[in-house]
Amino acid sequence: MILVTGSRLARRRLFLGGGLMMMGVTALGLLLLDRLAPPDLHRARDAALLVEASDHSLLDAHTSRDGMWRLPLKAANVDPGYLALLMKTEDHRFEHHPGVDPQALGRALWQIARRGHVVSGGSTLAMQVARLLTPHPHTWTGKIRDIFRALQLEWRYGRSGVLDLYLTLAPEGRNIEGIRAASLLYFGHEPDHLSTAEAAILVTLPRRPSAFRPDRHPQALRAAARRTLARAALPTPDILQAPAAPEIAHLAPELLGHFLTVHRDGVILTTLDSGLQRRVRDALTASPAPLRGTFAALVVNEKRQIVVWIGGAEHDGPGHAIDGVLASRSPGSTLKPFIYGMAFEKGWMTPRTRIRDVRLSIGGYAPLDFDRAFRGETTVSEALQLSLNVPAIQALRKVGPKAFMERLAANGATLSLPKARNGEKSAPSLAIALGGVDLSLHDLTMLYTALDHQGRTAPLQIEAQPATAETMLLTPRAAADIRAILRGTAPPEGVSGWNRVAFKTGTSYGNRDGWAMASTPQWTVGIWAGRPDGTASPGLTGRDTAGPVLAEVLALLSPPESPALQDEQERHRALATLSPALRKLSPDDTPQIIFPRDHAEIESRSSDGTMLPVGLEASGGHPPYRWFVNGMALDVPPGAQPAWTPDAPGFAHLALADASGAHMAVEIRVR
């Protein structure tokens, strides 16, 4: 008897050990299968992009890579009423089964056996998610695969993870998937608050998304939604309207493109003002654009938040996919205020300082003013208001091109120098004062915010975020001086005047870019005009092309506050109070030969073979000048324009001496 009992105990232990081993092998096999065939979640992770204005209105949007309106969503961000209705009507034992509901499956199979057709489905939310992740035909093979995948999903991600996947992938008609995308596109708000009718529509649509499509079968959708509420024993609203087909306004296509370029998706709440964005875009579209060109605009409020971003109005022409807000362009004369401001803060000049606007040679280059004339002696204030080139170059010579670029870069501006002939980047030069460096409208507008922010800049915000640290571009006094000068600049033609607007325009070399910049206590506005492909646009200027558009944009903005007495009466120090060194900028003590340039080749022979005179031009130093050709003094009558007639083609040595004895010489070739 004892032996029998011992034998039974041994058999039980053996049976138990074998069972445990079999369970272990099964678990190991399932774990191996899970690793070899993990759920494919790429559809759940491939999201659309929706760009919202600051009031949450939809500005623009783009589908996911597979062409769907789909947005990730977690159950914590969904209206509880929707979740309750979903569980009651789709999977009321969701919290108690492991992904597959044996009772529901058994009932469905029994009904099929008795009636020969499907009466009620047995799919759980997990089984629906399995089919949504990898869509396939409704076959028995597919159903069996969904069962195993549902068990895997519940084991891997838990009930909350499965629910989140369903909320992200549920088909809601057309190419809309997920509760968040459907709520935003159909109802215009997030799904964290849904009415009973809205919840019923979103629960009902996934059952037959094609048959219940709101824009095609609104009556069928309303009837089905009423049945959903009846099944859940909930009161049916008197009027249950089917949602209209979603419409995208496409008010910010360039900003949308920027976000796509940096691989953003989901819902992005921006700082844009939807009303202003629409009105400014309409104004730019209605404005006469440069030939085959367009306009770009950026408007920034006093908090340095971007409220308008228009990278190109609706004009036809090549290259219009380029975002004019972010594209790097030559800024023309728009950097001159900061050159003077840095010269002011260093004490090298003041707004009242007298400065000479005369011919000047820089590395063999003799710049002209925009109207190809020179004013002689003028004040720094007038030189900036008239955007004279030579005075700005003299100021930049004091500041230093490299130091100037480094200060702008330290304030967040990305600047790009043109490439030299050998393909390498050229060194900073005085040409920066005339637009010899590229930067974007975005960065230029950021720099102009310093004028009404005590000389300080900070990164512009396109998404609401905490204020970032400021950087000093100019001292407060220098910024105030520049602001006062630019407020005295004449407005564009046809504008009688504007209150407290610091105004500056610029035109790049070859009429490729026209700029108009404005700073007020409430707004900073930047306008760019030109061809997006960077080619020249005949007749384009900053003042005449971009300036009137800037005036239109300023008129659309809220009117500025009444001027403060102290700010309105900003005055510069009287000339008599300045030290002698600041009353007049000392001219360059070295005489310069403006024409001809060193190593120049000059055509000086007419068609009949006679030699033609070569005009000579000098600047700087201390006039009067004396000219020498091949060591021989040139006879120049008093008051006459110096000229020399070569005897024959060949090389010549030209020398210049001023009244102090300083001299300069060039070598030329006459052909």
Coordinates of C-alpha atoms in Angstrom, one line a residue, residues 84-554:
A84 CA -18.1 55.2 -22.1
L85 CA -20.2 55.0 -25.3
L86 CA -17.4 53.2 -27.1
M87 CA -17.1 50.5 -24.4
K88 CA -20.9 50.0 -24.1
T89 CA -21.4 49.5 -27.8
E90 CA -18.1 48.0 -29.1
D91 CA -16.4 46.0 -26.3
H92 CA -18.2 46.1 -23.0
R93 CA -15.9 43.4 -21.5
F94 CA -12.8 45.3 -22.6
E95 CA -11.4 45.5 -19.0
H96 CA -11.8 41.7 -18.4
H97 CA -10.6 39.8 -21.4
P98 CA -7.0 39.3 -22.7
G99 CA -7.7 40.8 -26.1
V100 CA -10.1 38.2 -27.3
D101 CA -13.6 37.7 -25.8
P102 CA -14.5 34.0 -25.9
Q103 CA -18.1 34.7 -24.9
A104 CA -18.6 37.2 -27.8
L105 CA -16.8 34.8 -30.3
G106 CA -18.9 31.9 -29.2
R107 CA -22.2 33.9 -29.5
A108 CA -21.2 35.1 -33.0
L109 CA -20.4 31.5 -34.1
W110 CA -23.6 30.1 -32.7
Q111 CA -25.7 32.8 -34.5
I112 CA -23.9 32.1 -37.8
A113 CA -24.6 28.4 -37.4
R114 CA -28.3 28.9 -36.6
R115 CA -29.1 31.7 -39.1
G116 CA -26.5 31.2 -41.8
H117 CA -25.2 34.8 -41.7
V118 CA -23.5 37.2 -39.3
V119 CA -25.9 38.6 -36.7
S120 CA -23.4 40.3 -34.3
G121 CA -19.6 40.5 -34.5
G122 CA -17.2 39.1 -32.0
S123 CA -14.3 41.4 -32.6
T124 CA -12.9 43.2 -29.6
L125 CA -11.1 46.6 -29.8
A126 CA -7.8 44.7 -29.8
M127 CA -8.9 42.6 -32.8
Q128 CA -10.0 45.7 -34.6
V129 CA -6.6 47.3 -33.9
A130 CA -4.9 44.2 -35.3
R131 CA -6.8 44.6 -38.6
L132 CA -6.3 48.4 -38.7
L133 CA -2.5 48.0 -38.3
T134 CA -2.3 45.6 -41.2
P135 CA -5.5 45.9 -43.3
H136 CA -6.7 42.7 -45.0
P137 CA -9.9 41.2 -46.5
H138 CA -12.5 39.8 -44.1
T139 CA -11.7 36.1 -44.4
W140 CA -11.6 33.3 -41.8
T141 CA -7.8 33.2 -42.2
G142 CA -7.6 36.9 -41.5
K143 CA -9.9 36.6 -38.5
I144 CA -7.7 33.9 -37.0
R145 CA -4.6 36.1 -37.5
D146 CA -6.4 39.0 -35.8
I147 CA -7.1 36.8 -32.8
F148 CA -3.5 35.9 -32.3
R149 CA -2.4 39.5 -33.0
A150 CA -4.9 40.8 -30.5
L151 CA -3.5 38.6 -27.8
Q152 CA 0.0 39.8 -28.7
L153 CA -1.1 43.5 -28.6
E154 CA -2.7 43.1 -25.2
W155 CA 0.4 41.3 -23.8
R156 CA 2.8 43.8 -25.3
Y157 CA 1.1 47.1 -24.7
G158 CA -1.7 46.4 -22.1
R159 CA -5.3 47.6 -22.4
S160 CA -4.4 51.3 -22.3
G161 CA -1.9 50.9 -25.2
V162 CA -4.5 49.0 -27.3
L163 CA -7.1 51.7 -26.6
D164 CA -4.6 54.4 -27.6
L165 CA -3.9 52.6 -30.9
Y166 CA -7.7 52.3 -31.6
L167 CA -8.2 56.0 -30.9
T168 CA -5.4 56.7 -33.4
L169 CA -6.4 54.4 -36.2
A170 CA -10.2 54.1 -36.1
P171 CA -11.5 54.9 -39.7
E172 CA -13.8 57.9 -39.6
G173 CA -14.7 58.3 -43.3
R174 CA -12.9 59.6 -46.4
N175 CA -9.1 59.5 -45.6
I176 CA -9.6 60.4 -41.9
E177 CA -8.3 58.1 -39.3
G178 CA -8.4 58.5 -35.5
I179 CA -10.6 60.4 -33.1
R180 CA -8.4 63.5 -32.9
A181 CA -8.1 64.1 -36.6
A182 CA -11.9 63.5 -37.0
S183 CA -12.8 65.8 -34.2
L184 CA -10.5 68.6 -35.5
L185 CA -11.6 68.3 -39.1
Y186 CA -15.3 67.6 -38.6
F187 CA -16.0 69.7 -35.5
G188 CA -13.2 72.2 -35.3
H189 CA -12.0 71.3 -31.8
E190 CA -10.0 68.8 -29.8
P191 CA -11.8 65.5 -28.7
D192 CA -11.3 66.3 -25.0
H193 CA -14.8 67.8 -25.0
L194 CA -17.4 66.1 -27.3
S195 CA -21.2 66.5 -27.3
T196 CA -23.4 63.4 -27.1
A197 CA -24.1 63.7 -30.8
E198 CA -20.4 64.2 -31.7
A199 CA -19.4 61.1 -29.6
A200 CA -22.2 59.0 -31.3
I201 CA -20.9 60.0 -34.8
L202 CA -17.3 59.2 -34.0
V203 CA -18.3 55.8 -32.4
T204 CA -20.6 54.9 -35.3
L205 CA -18.4 55.9 -38.3
P206 CA -15.7 53.1 -37.9
R207 CA -18.4 50.4 -38.3
R208 CA -19.0 51.2 -42.0
P209 CA -16.8 54.3 -42.9
S210 CA -17.8 54.2 -46.6
A211 CA -21.5 53.6 -46.1
F212 CA -21.7 56.3 -43.4
R213 CA -19.5 58.9 -45.0
P214 CA -20.7 62.2 -43.8
D215 CA -20.4 64.1 -47.1
R216 CA -22.1 61.4 -49.1
H217 CA -24.5 59.6 -46.8
P218 CA -25.5 62.0 -44.0
Q219 CA -28.9 60.4 -43.5
A220 CA -27.5 56.9 -43.1
L221 CA -24.9 58.3 -40.6
R222 CA -27.6 60.1 -38.5
A223 CA -29.8 57.0 -38.4
A224 CA -26.9 54.7 -37.4
A225 CA -25.7 57.2 -34.7
R226 CA -29.2 57.2 -33.2
R227 CA -29.2 53.4 -33.0
T228 CA -25.8 53.6 -31.3
L229 CA -27.2 55.9 -28.6
A230 CA -30.3 53.7 -28.3
R231 CA -28.1 50.6 -27.7
A232 CA -26.3 52.4 -24.9
A233 CA -29.7 53.5 -23.5
L234 CA -28.7 57.2 -23.8
P235 CA -31.1 60.0 -24.8
T236 CA -31.0 60.9 -28.5
P237 CA -30.5 64.6 -29.3
D238 CA -33.4 66.3 -31.1
I239 CA -31.1 67.3 -34.0
L240 CA -28.2 65.1 -34.9
Q241 CA -26.4 66.8 -37.8
A242 CA -23.8 65.0 -39.8
P243 CA -20.5 66.9 -40.0
A244 CA -19.6 68.7 -43.2
A245 CA -16.7 67.6 -45.4
P246 CA -13.5 69.2 -44.0
E247 CA -12.0 72.1 -45.8
I248 CA -8.4 73.3 -45.4
A249 CA -7.9 77.1 -45.9
H250 CA -4.2 76.8 -46.8
L251 CA -3.4 80.2 -45.2
A252 CA 0.2 79.3 -44.3
P253 CA 1.7 77.0 -47.0
E254 CA 5.2 78.2 -46.6
L255 CA 5.2 77.7 -42.8
L256 CA 3.7 74.3 -43.3
G257 CA 6.5 73.5 -45.7
H258 CA 9.1 74.6 -43.2
F259 CA 7.6 72.3 -40.5
L260 CA 7.6 69.4 -43.0
T261 CA 11.2 70.1 -43.9
V262 CA 12.3 69.8 -40.3
H263 CA 10.2 66.6 -40.0
R264 CA 7.5 67.9 -37.7
D265 CA 4.0 66.2 -37.5
G266 CA 1.0 66.2 -35.3
V267 CA -0.8 69.4 -34.3
I268 CA 1.4 72.5 -34.0
L269 CA -0.1 75.5 -32.1
T270 CA 1.7 78.6 -33.6
T271 CA 1.7 82.3 -32.6
L272 CA 0.1 83.4 -35.9
D273 CA -3.0 85.6 -35.9
S274 CA -5.4 83.9 -38.4
G275 CA -7.2 87.1 -39.2
L276 CA -4.0 89.1 -39.8
Q277 CA -2.5 86.2 -41.8
R278 CA -5.5 86.2 -44.1
R279 CA -5.7 90.0 -44.5
V280 CA -1.9 90.5 -45.1
R281 CA -1.8 87.6 -47.6
D282 CA -4.8 89.1 -49.5
A283 CA -3.0 92.5 -49.5
L284 CA 0.2 91.1 -50.8
T285 CA -1.6 89.1 -53.5
A286 CA -3.5 92.2 -54.7
S287 CA -0.4 94.3 -54.8
P288 CA 1.4 94.6 -58.2
A289 CA 4.3 92.3 -57.9
P290 CA 7.7 92.6 -59.7
L291 CA 7.8 90.9 -63.1
R292 CA 7.6 87.1 -62.5
G293 CA 8.2 87.9 -58.8
T294 CA 6.3 88.1 -55.6
F295 CA 6.3 89.4 -52.0
A296 CA 7.2 87.9 -48.6
A297 CA 6.2 89.3 -45.3
L298 CA 6.9 88.8 -41.6
V299 CA 5.1 90.6 -38.8
V300 CA 6.3 90.4 -35.2
N301 CA 4.5 91.7 -32.1
E302 CA 6.1 93.4 -29.1
K303 CA 6.6 90.0 -27.4
R304 CA 8.7 88.9 -30.4
Q305 CA 6.0 86.5 -31.5
I306 CA 5.5 86.0 -35.2
V307 CA 1.9 86.8 -36.0
V308 CA 2.2 86.8 -39.9
W309 CA 4.4 84.5 -41.9
I310 CA 4.0 84.7 -45.7
G311 CA 6.8 83.3 -47.7
G312 CA 5.3 84.2 -51.0
A313 CA 2.0 85.6 -52.2
E314 CA -0.1 84.0 -54.9
H315 CA 1.8 85.3 -57.9
D316 CA 3.0 83.2 -60.9
G317 CA 6.7 82.8 -61.6
P318 CA 9.7 80.4 -61.4
G319 CA 10.9 79.2 -58.0
H320 CA 7.7 80.0 -56.1
A321 CA 8.1 77.0 -53.9
I322 CA 10.9 78.8 -52.1
D323 CA 10.0 80.3 -48.8
G324 CA 10.9 84.0 -49.0
V325 CA 10.9 84.3 -45.2
L326 CA 13.8 81.8 -44.8
A327 CA 15.6 82.2 -48.1
S328 CA 19.0 84.0 -47.8
R329 CA 19.2 87.1 -49.9
S330 CA 21.3 90.2 -50.2
P331 CA 19.9 92.8 -47.8
G332 CA 21.0 95.9 -49.8
S333 CA 21.2 98.9 -47.5
T334 CA 19.0 97.5 -44.7
L335 CA 22.1 96.8 -42.5
K336 CA 23.3 100.4 -42.5
P337 CA 21.3 101.4 -39.3
F338 CA 23.3 98.8 -37.3
I339 CA 26.6 99.9 -38.8
Y340 CA 25.9 103.5 -37.6
G341 CA 24.6 102.3 -34.3
M342 CA 27.8 100.4 -33.5
A343 CA 29.8 103.5 -34.6
F344 CA 27.7 105.6 -32.2
E345 CA 28.2 103.4 -29.2
K346 CA 32.0 103.3 -29.8
G347 CA 32.0 107.1 -29.8
W348 CA 33.4 107.4 -33.3
M349 CA 30.5 109.6 -34.5
T350 CA 27.1 110.9 -33.6
P351 CA 23.9 111.6 -35.6
R352 CA 25.1 115.3 -35.9
T353 CA 28.6 114.5 -37.1
R354 CA 29.4 116.0 -40.5
I355 CA 30.6 113.4 -43.0
R356 CA 31.7 113.6 -46.6
D357 CA 29.8 111.9 -49.4
V358 CA 32.3 111.9 -52.2
R359 CA 33.9 109.4 -54.6
L360 CA 35.8 106.7 -52.7
S361 CA 37.7 103.7 -53.8
I362 CA 37.6 100.5 -51.8
G363 CA 40.0 97.8 -53.0
G364 CA 39.6 99.0 -56.6
Y365 CA 35.8 99.4 -56.2
A366 CA 34.3 102.9 -56.3
P367 CA 30.7 102.7 -55.0
L368 CA 28.0 105.2 -56.2
D369 CA 24.9 106.3 -54.3
F370 CA 21.6 104.9 -55.6
D371 CA 20.9 108.0 -57.7
R372 CA 24.6 108.0 -58.9
A373 CA 25.2 111.4 -57.4
F374 CA 27.1 112.7 -54.3
R375 CA 26.0 115.2 -51.7
G376 CA 29.4 116.4 -50.6
E377 CA 29.3 117.2 -46.9
T378 CA 26.2 116.1 -44.9
T379 CA 25.3 114.9 -41.5
V380 CA 25.2 111.2 -40.4
S381 CA 21.5 111.4 -39.8
E382 CA 20.8 112.6 -43.3
A383 CA 23.3 110.1 -44.8
L384 CA 21.3 107.3 -43.1
Q385 CA 17.9 108.7 -44.1
L386 CA 19.0 109.0 -47.7
S387 CA 20.8 105.7 -47.5
L388 CA 24.1 107.2 -48.9
N389 CA 26.7 104.5 -49.6
V390 CA 30.0 106.2 -49.0
P391 CA 29.2 107.5 -45.5
A392 CA 28.0 104.0 -44.5
I393 CA 31.3 102.5 -45.8
Q394 CA 33.3 105.1 -43.8
A395 CA 31.3 104.1 -40.7
L396 CA 31.9 100.3 -41.3
R397 CA 35.6 101.0 -41.8
K398 CA 35.5 102.4 -38.2
V399 CA 33.5 99.4 -36.8
G400 CA 35.4 96.8 -38.8
P401 CA 33.6 94.3 -41.1
K402 CA 34.6 91.3 -39.2
A403 CA 33.6 92.8 -35.8
F404 CA 30.3 93.8 -37.4
M405 CA 29.5 90.4 -38.7
E406 CA 30.5 88.8 -35.4
R407 CA 28.1 91.0 -33.5
L408 CA 25.2 90.1 -35.8
A409 CA 26.0 86.4 -35.6
A410 CA 26.1 86.7 -31.7
N411 CA 22.6 88.0 -31.9
G412 CA 21.3 85.0 -33.8
A413 CA 21.6 86.2 -37.4
T414 CA 22.9 83.6 -39.9
L415 CA 25.0 85.4 -42.5
S416 CA 26.6 84.0 -45.6
L417 CA 29.4 85.6 -47.5
P418 CA 29.7 85.1 -51.3
K419 CA 32.3 82.7 -52.5
A420 CA 35.5 83.9 -53.9
R421 CA 36.8 83.0 -57.3
N422 CA 38.7 80.0 -55.9
G423 CA 35.5 78.6 -54.5
E424 CA 36.2 79.4 -50.9
K425 CA 34.3 81.9 -48.8
S426 CA 35.5 85.4 -49.0
A427 CA 36.6 87.4 -46.0
P428 CA 34.3 90.1 -44.5
S429 CA 34.7 93.3 -46.4
L430 CA 33.4 96.8 -46.5
A431 CA 30.9 95.7 -49.2
I432 CA 28.8 94.3 -46.4
A433 CA 27.5 97.9 -46.0
L434 CA 26.0 97.7 -49.5
G435 CA 24.5 94.2 -49.2
G436 CA 27.6 92.1 -49.8
V437 CA 26.4 89.4 -47.4
D438 CA 23.2 87.2 -47.4
L439 CA 20.7 86.7 -44.7
S440 CA 17.0 85.9 -44.5
L441 CA 13.9 88.1 -43.9
H442 CA 13.4 86.2 -40.7
D443 CA 16.8 87.1 -39.3
L444 CA 16.7 90.7 -40.6
T445 CA 13.3 91.3 -39.0
M446 CA 14.7 89.8 -35.7
L447 CA 17.5 92.4 -35.9
Y448 CA 15.1 95.3 -36.4
T449 CA 13.1 94.3 -33.2
A450 CA 16.1 95.7 -31.3
L451 CA 15.2 99.3 -32.3
D452 CA 12.1 99.3 -30.0
H453 CA 13.6 96.9 -27.4
Q454 CA 16.4 98.9 -25.9
G455 CA 18.8 97.6 -28.5
R456 CA 18.3 93.9 -27.5
T457 CA 17.3 91.0 -29.7
A458 CA 15.9 87.5 -28.9
P459 CA 14.9 84.6 -31.1
L460 CA 11.6 85.1 -32.8
Q461 CA 8.8 82.8 -31.6
I462 CA 6.6 80.8 -33.9
E463 CA 5.3 78.5 -31.2
A464 CA 4.3 79.7 -27.7
Q465 CA 7.2 79.1 -25.3
P466 CA 8.8 80.9 -22.4
A467 CA 10.8 84.0 -23.2
T468 CA 14.4 83.4 -24.1
A469 CA 17.4 85.3 -23.0
E470 CA 18.1 88.6 -24.8
T471 CA 21.3 89.6 -26.5
M472 CA 22.6 93.2 -26.8
L473 CA 22.9 94.3 -30.5
L474 CA 23.2 98.0 -29.7
T475 CA 23.3 100.0 -26.5
P476 CA 20.0 101.6 -25.5
R477 CA 21.3 105.1 -26.4
A478 CA 22.6 104.0 -29.8
A479 CA 19.3 102.2 -30.5
A480 CA 17.4 105.3 -29.5
D481 CA 19.5 107.4 -31.9
I482 CA 19.0 105.1 -34.8
R483 CA 15.3 104.8 -34.1
A484 CA 14.9 108.6 -34.0
I485 CA 16.8 109.0 -37.3
L486 CA 14.7 106.3 -39.1
R487 CA 11.5 107.9 -37.8
G488 CA 12.5 111.0 -39.8
T489 CA 12.8 109.0 -43.0
A490 CA 10.3 110.1 -45.6
P491 CA 7.5 107.5 -46.0
P492 CA 6.7 105.9 -49.3
E493 CA 5.0 108.0 -52.0
G494 CA 1.3 108.4 -51.4
V495 CA 1.6 107.9 -47.6
S496 CA 1.0 111.3 -45.9
G497 CA 2.8 110.2 -42.8
W498 CA 2.8 107.6 -40.1
N499 CA 3.2 107.8 -36.4
R500 CA 6.3 106.5 -34.6
V501 CA 7.5 104.3 -37.5
A502 CA 11.2 103.8 -37.9
F503 CA 11.4 103.1 -41.7
K504 CA 14.3 101.7 -43.9
T505 CA 14.4 100.3 -47.4
G506 CA 17.1 98.5 -49.4
T507 CA 17.8 97.3 -52.9
S508 CA 20.3 94.7 -53.6
Y509 CA 22.8 94.8 -56.5
G510 CA 21.3 94.1 -59.9
N511 CA 17.7 94.8 -58.6
R512 CA 17.3 91.3 -57.4
D513 CA 15.8 92.1 -54.0
G514 CA 13.7 94.9 -52.7
W515 CA 13.3 95.4 -48.9
A516 CA 11.2 97.6 -46.6
M517 CA 11.6 97.3 -42.9
A518 CA 9.6 99.1 -40.1
S519 CA 9.8 99.1 -36.4
T520 CA 7.1 100.6 -34.0
P521 CA 6.6 100.1 -30.3
Q522 CA 4.0 97.4 -31.1
W523 CA 5.2 95.8 -34.3
T524 CA 8.2 95.0 -36.4
V525 CA 7.4 94.4 -40.1
G526 CA 9.7 93.1 -42.8
I527 CA 8.7 93.0 -46.5
W528 CA 10.8 91.4 -49.3
A529 CA 10.1 91.8 -53.0
G530 CA 11.7 90.0 -55.9
R531 CA 11.9 86.8 -57.9
P532 CA 12.1 83.6 -55.8
D533 CA 14.7 82.1 -58.1
G534 CA 17.1 85.0 -57.3
T535 CA 17.3 86.5 -60.8
A536 CA 17.1 90.2 -61.5
S537 CA 13.8 92.1 -61.7
P538 CA 14.1 95.3 -63.8
G539 CA 12.7 98.3 -62.1
L540 CA 12.6 96.7 -58.7
T541 CA 13.5 98.9 -55.7
G542 CA 13.0 98.6 -52.0
R543 CA 11.4 102.1 -51.7
D544 CA 9.0 101.9 -54.8
T545 CA 8.2 98.2 -54.8
A546 CA 8.3 96.9 -51.2
G547 CA 7.7 100.3 -49.5
P548 CA 4.0 100.7 -50.6
V549 CA 3.3 97.1 -49.5
L550 CA 4.8 97.8 -46.1
A551 CA 2.5 100.8 -45.8
E552 CA -0.5 98.6 -46.6
V553 CA 0.5 96.1 -44.0
L554 CA 1.0 98.7 -41.3

